[in-house]
């Protein structure tokens, strides 16, 4: 049994930010990660053309800005290099291949007890700490909806976490299910690799350029009302992109920044997919899939049927915190997201915290990490844990 002051669950950007912030406050910790590396989503489960959608000044972790020579919008390889240097700089050494099976607060002892299976040895290890930080992020478990007949599909069927690039899809009919940023970027990549690409867009979506989003975030710094900022950048979107209904795309009634905060639904930061849609090189389908019949026939709710060689589900993620976190009735809901409203979302009871669940991206995770470290430091100084 290993004892420490803080246990951090997850070695993604949120976990690294928390570890660094605790180090700066001279607080001991253990960080547990179920994969065999840090930042596994970016390193192992993301497509090659992925890059940060916001300028790097919004995306660095605590106490280590990006160098002045860094690209403003970092590609995946540059961001991973930054995170590796970040871990080295703060001497962050996660315990890998530890799958947390239970975490529960022991009231008589006043400590958290965490049981994690060592996936290499097959043994269950126990760790104890006064404080527990859930840093598993918003993208813990890939989610693929069940579609009648999908088990009989004769082509390639995958979640976006398995997609790397459009290479190998040349000339194939490919359906991308999901119209978030991943869906649009994967559809673009497929199109650029000469795949016959269709994308399923069922819900209204906002299309924004990188400049529009950056301008909106900068405006919020001056305490302008979010409705005013949303109105302004939506007006810019309409001026630049025009009426998108003729291409099967509707704009939501609510603004992009409001939706990001309220629902965690990000606007699409256009990287070229919209141009391909307007040119007819990417087909937009607006009906929900009803079933899959035969080897490759996909039937939609309007009765139409199309043949596809591959289906890529860009349908997001769910969280699994509720499976292993025991006894928490205050901080996280059944979907693993905070019950308390922002900005009080990061602190629970009995020394429980969460980092990276504010739906404010890397910038929000950095703020969470610093708040958590400051609060733990205050409690240690006050109560002498």
Coordinates of C-alpha atoms in Angstrom, one line a residue:
X1 CA 0.0 0.0 0.0
X2 CA 1.4 3.4 -1.1
X3 CA 0.6 6.6 0.8
X4 CA 0.9 10.1 -0.6
X5 CA -0.8 13.5 -0.2
X6 CA -2.6 13.5 -3.5
X7 CA -3.7 10.9 -6.0
X8 CA -4.3 12.0 -9.5
X9 CA -6.3 9.8 -11.8
X10 CA -5.3 10.3 -15.5
X11 CA -2.1 11.4 -17.2
X12 CA -3.6 13.5 -20.0
X13 CA -3.1 17.3 -20.2
X14 CA -5.3 17.8 -17.1
X15 CA -3.3 15.3 -15.1
X16 CA 0.0 16.8 -16.1
X17 CA -1.2 20.3 -15.3
X18 CA -2.3 19.2 -11.9
X19 CA 1.0 17.4 -11.2
X20 CA 3.0 20.4 -12.2
X21 CA 0.9 22.8 -10.1
X22 CA 1.3 20.5 -7.1
X23 CA 5.0 20.3 -7.7
X24 CA 5.2 24.1 -7.7
X25 CA 3.5 24.0 -4.3
X26 CA 5.9 21.2 -3.0
X27 CA 3.0 18.8 -2.5
X28 CA 3.6 15.1 -3.1
X29 CA 1.4 13.1 -5.4
X30 CA 1.0 9.9 -7.3
X31 CA -0.5 9.9 -10.8
X32 CA -2.2 6.8 -12.1
X33 CA -2.7 6.1 -15.8
X34 CA -4.4 3.0 -17.3
X35 CA -2.6 3.3 -20.7
X36 CA 1.1 2.7 -21.3
X37 CA 2.0 6.3 -22.0
X38 CA 1.0 9.9 -21.0
X39 CA -1.5 11.9 -23.2
X40 CA -2.8 8.7 -24.8
X41 CA -5.7 10.3 -26.6
X42 CA -3.4 12.6 -28.5
X43 CA -0.5 10.1 -28.8
X44 CA -2.4 6.9 -29.8
X45 CA -6.1 7.7 -30.6
X46 CA -6.2 10.7 -32.8
X47 CA -5.9 11.4 -36.5
X48 CA -2.8 12.7 -38.1
X49 CA -4.1 16.1 -39.3
X50 CA -5.3 17.0 -35.8
X51 CA -4.1 20.4 -34.5
X52 CA -5.1 22.9 -31.9
X53 CA -8.1 25.0 -33.0
X54 CA -7.2 28.0 -30.8
X55 CA -4.0 30.1 -30.7
X56 CA -1.4 28.6 -28.4
X57 CA -1.8 31.4 -25.9
X58 CA -5.1 29.8 -24.9
X59 CA -3.7 26.3 -24.8
X60 CA -0.5 26.2 -22.7
X61 CA -0.4 24.4 -19.3
X62 CA 0.5 26.2 -16.1
X63 CA 4.0 27.8 -15.7
X64 CA 5.2 26.9 -19.1
X65 CA 4.0 29.0 -22.1
X66 CA 4.8 27.8 -25.6
X67 CA 8.1 29.2 -27.0
X68 CA 7.9 32.2 -29.3
X69 CA 8.9 30.1 -32.2
X70 CA 5.9 27.7 -31.9
X71 CA 3.2 27.8 -34.5
X72 CA 0.2 29.8 -33.5
X73 CA -2.1 26.8 -34.2
X74 CA 0.0 23.8 -33.1
X75 CA -0.1 20.5 -35.1
X76 CA -0.4 17.3 -33.2
X77 CA 3.3 16.5 -33.3
X78 CA 4.3 19.9 -31.9
X79 CA 1.7 19.7 -29.1
X80 CA 2.9 16.2 -28.1
X81 CA 6.5 17.5 -28.1
X82 CA 5.5 20.4 -25.8
X83 CA 3.7 18.0 -23.4
X84 CA 6.7 15.7 -23.3
X85 CA 9.0 18.6 -22.4
X86 CA 6.4 19.7 -19.9
X87 CA 6.5 16.3 -18.1
X88 CA 10.3 16.3 -18.2
X89 CA 10.5 19.9 -16.9
X90 CA 8.4 19.1 -13.8
X91 CA 9.7 15.5 -13.5
X92 CA 6.2 14.0 -13.8
X93 CA 6.5 10.2 -13.7
X94 CA 3.1 8.6 -13.9
X95 CA 2.5 5.0 -12.9
X96 CA 1.3 3.4 -16.2
X97 CA -1.0 0.5 -16.8
X98 CA -2.9 1.1 -13.6
X99 CA -6.6 0.7 -14.2
X100 CA -8.6 2.2 -11.3
X101 CA -11.3 -0.2 -10.2
X102 CA -12.5 1.7 -7.1
X103 CA -11.9 4.9 -5.2
X104 CA -13.7 5.5 -1.9
X105 CA -13.2 7.9 1.0
X106 CA -12.5 6.2 4.3
X107 CA -14.2 8.4 6.9
X108 CA -12.5 6.9 10.1
X109 CA -9.1 7.3 8.6
X110 CA -9.9 10.5 6.7
X111 CA -8.2 9.3 3.6
X112 CA -9.1 8.2 0.0
X113 CA -8.4 4.5 -0.8
X114 CA -7.8 3.8 -4.4
X115 CA -7.6 0.3 -5.8
X116 CA -6.0 -0.1 -9.2
X117 CA -5.2 -3.2 -11.2
X118 CA -1.6 -3.4 -12.5
X119 CA -2.4 -4.6 -16.0
X120 CA 1.1 -6.0 -16.5
X121 CA 1.1 -8.1 -13.4
X122 CA -2.7 -8.7 -13.1
X123 CA -2.5 -7.7 -9.4
X124 CA -4.6 -5.1 -7.6
X125 CA -2.6 -2.4 -5.8
X126 CA -3.9 -0.1 -3.2
X127 CA -3.0 3.6 -2.8
X128 CA -4.0 6.1 0.0
X129 CA -4.1 9.8 0.0
X130 CA -5.8 12.7 1.8
X131 CA -6.8 14.3 -1.5
X132 CA -8.1 12.8 -4.8
X133 CA -8.1 14.5 -8.2
X134 CA -10.2 13.1 -11.1
X135 CA -8.3 14.2 -14.2
X136 CA -9.6 11.7 -16.7
X137 CA -11.0 14.4 -18.9
X138 CA -14.1 14.7 -21.0
X139 CA -12.9 12.1 -23.5
X140 CA -12.4 9.0 -21.5
X141 CA -14.4 6.3 -23.3
X142 CA -15.1 6.3 -27.1
X143 CA -18.9 6.1 -27.8
X144 CA -20.3 4.3 -30.8
X145 CA -24.1 4.2 -31.0
X146 CA -25.8 0.9 -31.6
X147 CA -27.3 0.7 -35.1
X148 CA -29.6 -2.2 -36.1
X149 CA -27.7 -4.5 -38.4
X150 CA -24.2 -3.0 -37.8
X151 CA -22.8 -6.4 -36.8
X152 CA -23.4 -7.6 -40.4
X153 CA -21.7 -4.6 -42.1
X154 CA -19.2 -6.0 -44.6
X155 CA -16.9 -3.0 -44.8
X156 CA -14.7 -1.1 -42.3
X157 CA -16.6 0.2 -39.3
X158 CA -14.6 2.2 -36.7
X159 CA -14.7 5.0 -34.2
X160 CA -12.8 8.2 -34.9
X161 CA -10.2 7.1 -32.4
X162 CA -9.1 4.4 -34.8
X163 CA -8.8 6.7 -37.8
X164 CA -5.4 8.0 -38.8
X165 CA -5.7 9.4 -42.3
X166 CA -7.5 9.0 -45.6
X167 CA -4.7 7.1 -47.1
X168 CA -6.1 3.7 -48.1
X169 CA -9.6 5.0 -48.6
X170 CA -9.0 6.2 -52.2
X171 CA -12.1 5.6 -54.4
X172 CA -14.1 4.1 -51.6
X173 CA -17.6 5.3 -50.5
X174 CA -17.2 6.5 -46.9
X175 CA -19.8 7.7 -44.5
X176 CA -18.7 9.9 -41.6
X177 CA -21.3 9.9 -38.8
X178 CA -21.1 13.0 -36.7
X179 CA -20.6 16.7 -37.5
X180 CA -18.4 18.0 -34.8
X181 CA -14.8 19.1 -35.4
X182 CA -13.5 15.6 -35.7
X183 CA -16.2 14.6 -38.1
X184 CA -15.6 17.5 -40.4
X185 CA -11.8 17.2 -40.3
X186 CA -11.9 13.5 -41.0
X187 CA -14.4 14.1 -43.9
X188 CA -12.0 16.7 -45.3
X189 CA -9.0 14.3 -45.0
X190 CA -10.9 11.5 -46.7
X191 CA -11.9 13.9 -49.5
X192 CA -8.3 15.1 -50.0
X193 CA -7.4 11.4 -50.4
X194 CA -9.9 11.0 -53.2
X195 CA -12.5 9.1 -51.1
X196 CA -16.2 9.5 -52.1
X197 CA -17.2 11.2 -48.8
X198 CA -20.5 11.7 -47.1
X199 CA -21.0 13.3 -43.7
X200 CA -24.1 12.9 -41.6
X201 CA -25.2 16.2 -40.2
X202 CA -28.4 15.8 -38.1
X203 CA -28.2 18.8 -35.7
X204 CA -27.8 22.5 -36.5
X205 CA -24.1 23.5 -36.3
X206 CA -22.1 26.7 -36.2
X207 CA -19.2 27.1 -38.7
X208 CA -16.5 29.5 -37.5
X209 CA -13.1 30.4 -38.7
X210 CA -10.1 30.3 -36.4
X211 CA -10.1 34.1 -36.5
X212 CA -13.7 34.4 -35.6
X213 CA -13.3 32.2 -32.5
X214 CA -10.1 34.0 -31.4
X215 CA -11.9 37.3 -31.8
X216 CA -14.8 36.1 -29.7
X217 CA -12.6 34.8 -26.9
X218 CA -10.6 38.0 -26.9
X219 CA -13.9 40.0 -26.7
X220 CA -14.9 38.0 -23.6
X221 CA -11.8 39.2 -21.8
X222 CA -13.3 42.6 -21.7
X223 CA -16.4 41.4 -19.9
X224 CA -18.7 41.9 -22.9
X225 CA -21.9 39.9 -22.5
X226 CA -21.7 36.5 -24.1
X227 CA -24.9 37.2 -26.1
X228 CA -23.3 40.2 -27.7
X229 CA -20.1 38.4 -28.6
X230 CA -22.1 35.5 -30.0
X231 CA -24.3 37.9 -32.1
X232 CA -21.2 39.6 -33.5
X233 CA -19.3 36.4 -34.5
X234 CA -22.4 34.8 -35.9
X235 CA -22.9 37.9 -38.1
X236 CA -19.3 37.5 -39.3
X237 CA -20.0 33.8 -40.0
X238 CA -23.1 34.7 -42.1
X239 CA -21.1 37.3 -44.0
X240 CA -18.2 35.0 -44.8
X241 CA -20.0 31.7 -45.3
X242 CA -23.4 32.8 -46.5
X243 CA -26.6 30.8 -46.3
X244 CA -25.7 27.2 -45.6
X245 CA -29.3 25.7 -45.7
X246 CA -28.9 25.1 -49.4
X247 CA -26.1 22.6 -48.5
X248 CA -28.2 20.9 -45.8
X249 CA -26.7 22.7 -42.9
X250 CA -28.7 24.8 -40.4
X251 CA -27.4 27.2 -37.8
X252 CA -28.5 26.8 -34.2
X253 CA -30.7 29.4 -32.6
X254 CA -28.3 29.7 -29.6
X255 CA -24.9 31.2 -30.0
X256 CA -21.7 29.2 -30.4
X257 CA -20.0 30.4 -27.2
X258 CA -23.2 30.0 -25.2
X259 CA -23.6 26.4 -26.5
X260 CA -20.0 25.7 -25.7
X261 CA -20.5 26.8 -22.1
X262 CA -23.9 25.3 -21.5
X263 CA -23.7 22.0 -23.4
X264 CA -20.0 21.5 -24.1
X265 CA -20.9 21.6 -27.8
X266 CA -18.1 23.2 -29.7
X267 CA -18.6 25.1 -33.0
X268 CA -16.9 23.7 -36.1
X269 CA -13.7 25.5 -36.7
X270 CA -13.5 25.2 -40.4
X271 CA -10.3 24.0 -41.9
X272 CA -11.6 23.6 -45.5
X273 CA -14.4 21.1 -45.2
X274 CA -17.1 23.7 -45.9
X275 CA -15.5 24.6 -49.2
X276 CA -15.6 20.9 -50.2
X277 CA -19.2 20.7 -49.2
X278 CA -20.1 23.8 -51.3
X279 CA -18.2 22.3 -54.3
X280 CA -20.1 19.1 -53.9
X281 CA -17.0 17.0 -53.1
X282 CA -18.4 16.2 -49.7
X283 CA -22.1 15.1 -49.6
X284 CA -24.2 16.2 -46.6
X285 CA -26.9 13.7 -45.4
X286 CA -29.4 15.0 -42.9
X287 CA -31.4 11.9 -41.8
X288 CA -30.6 9.5 -39.0
X289 CA -29.5 6.0 -39.8
X290 CA -32.4 3.6 -39.5
X291 CA -30.5 0.3 -40.1
X292 CA -27.7 -1.4 -42.0
X293 CA -28.8 -4.2 -44.3
X294 CA -26.7 -6.7 -46.2
X295 CA -23.0 -6.2 -46.5
X296 CA -22.9 -2.4 -47.0
X297 CA -26.4 -0.9 -47.5
X298 CA -27.1 1.9 -45.1
X299 CA -30.8 2.8 -44.7
X300 CA -31.9 6.2 -43.4
X301 CA -35.1 7.3 -41.7
X302 CA -36.4 8.9 -44.9
X303 CA -36.3 5.5 -46.6
X304 CA -33.3 6.3 -48.8
X305 CA -30.5 3.7 -49.0
X306 CA -26.9 4.2 -49.9
X307 CA -24.0 1.8 -50.2
X308 CA -20.8 2.5 -48.2
X309 CA -17.5 0.7 -48.0
X310 CA -16.6 2.2 -44.7
X311 CA -18.4 4.0 -41.8
X312 CA -16.5 6.2 -39.4
X313 CA -18.3 7.1 -36.2
X314 CA -17.3 10.6 -34.9
X315 CA -19.8 10.3 -32.1
X316 CA -17.8 11.5 -29.2
X317 CA -17.0 10.1 -25.8
X318 CA -18.5 9.2 -22.5
X319 CA -16.9 9.1 -19.0
X320 CA -16.6 6.0 -16.8
X321 CA -16.0 7.8 -13.5
X322 CA -19.3 6.5 -12.1
X323 CA -18.0 2.9 -12.4
X324 CA -15.2 3.4 -9.9
X325 CA -15.8 6.5 -7.9
X326 CA -17.8 5.5 -4.8
X327 CA -19.7 7.6 -2.3
X328 CA -19.6 10.9 -4.2
X329 CA -23.1 12.5 -4.1
X330 CA -21.9 16.1 -4.6
X331 CA -19.3 16.7 -7.3
X332 CA -19.9 14.5 -10.4
X333 CA -23.1 13.3 -12.0
X334 CA -23.7 9.9 -13.6
X335 CA -22.1 11.0 -16.8
X336 CA -18.9 12.1 -15.0
X337 CA -19.5 15.8 -15.4
X338 CA -19.6 18.3 -12.5
X339 CA -22.9 19.0 -10.8
X340 CA -21.8 22.4 -9.3
X341 CA -21.9 25.3 -11.8
X342 CA -18.8 27.0 -13.2
X343 CA -16.7 28.5 -11.6
X344 CA -17.3 26.3 -8.5
X345 CA -17.3 23.0 -10.5
X346 CA -13.8 21.8 -9.5
X347 CA -14.2 21.2 -5.8
X348 CA -16.1 18.5 -4.0
X349 CA -16.2 17.2 -0.5
X350 CA -13.7 15.2 1.6
X351 CA -10.8 16.4 -0.5
X352 CA -12.3 15.3 -3.9
X353 CA -11.5 17.5 -6.9
X354 CA -11.9 17.4 -10.7
X355 CA -9.7 19.0 -13.4
X356 CA -10.5 19.4 -17.1
X357 CA -14.3 18.9 -16.9
X358 CA -15.3 22.6 -17.1
X359 CA -16.0 22.3 -20.9
X360 CA -13.5 25.1 -21.4
X361 CA -10.7 23.1 -23.1
X362 CA -7.0 23.3 -22.2
X363 CA -7.4 26.8 -20.8
X364 CA -10.1 25.7 -18.4
X365 CA -8.0 22.6 -17.4
X366 CA -5.1 24.9 -16.5
X367 CA -7.2 27.1 -14.4
X368 CA -8.7 24.1 -12.6
X369 CA -5.3 22.6 -11.9
X370 CA -4.0 25.8 -10.4
X371 CA -7.2 26.3 -8.3
X372 CA -6.9 22.7 -7.0
X373 CA -3.3 23.0 -6.1
X374 CA -3.9 26.3 -4.3
X375 CA -6.8 24.9 -2.3
X376 CA -4.9 21.8 -1.3
X377 CA -1.9 24.0 -0.2
X378 CA -4.3 26.2 1.9
X379 CA -5.8 23.1 3.6
X380 CA -2.4 21.6 4.3
X381 CA -1.1 24.9 5.8
X382 CA -4.3 25.3 7.8
X383 CA -4.9 21.8 9.1
X384 CA -1.4 20.3 8.8
X385 CA -2.4 17.2 6.7

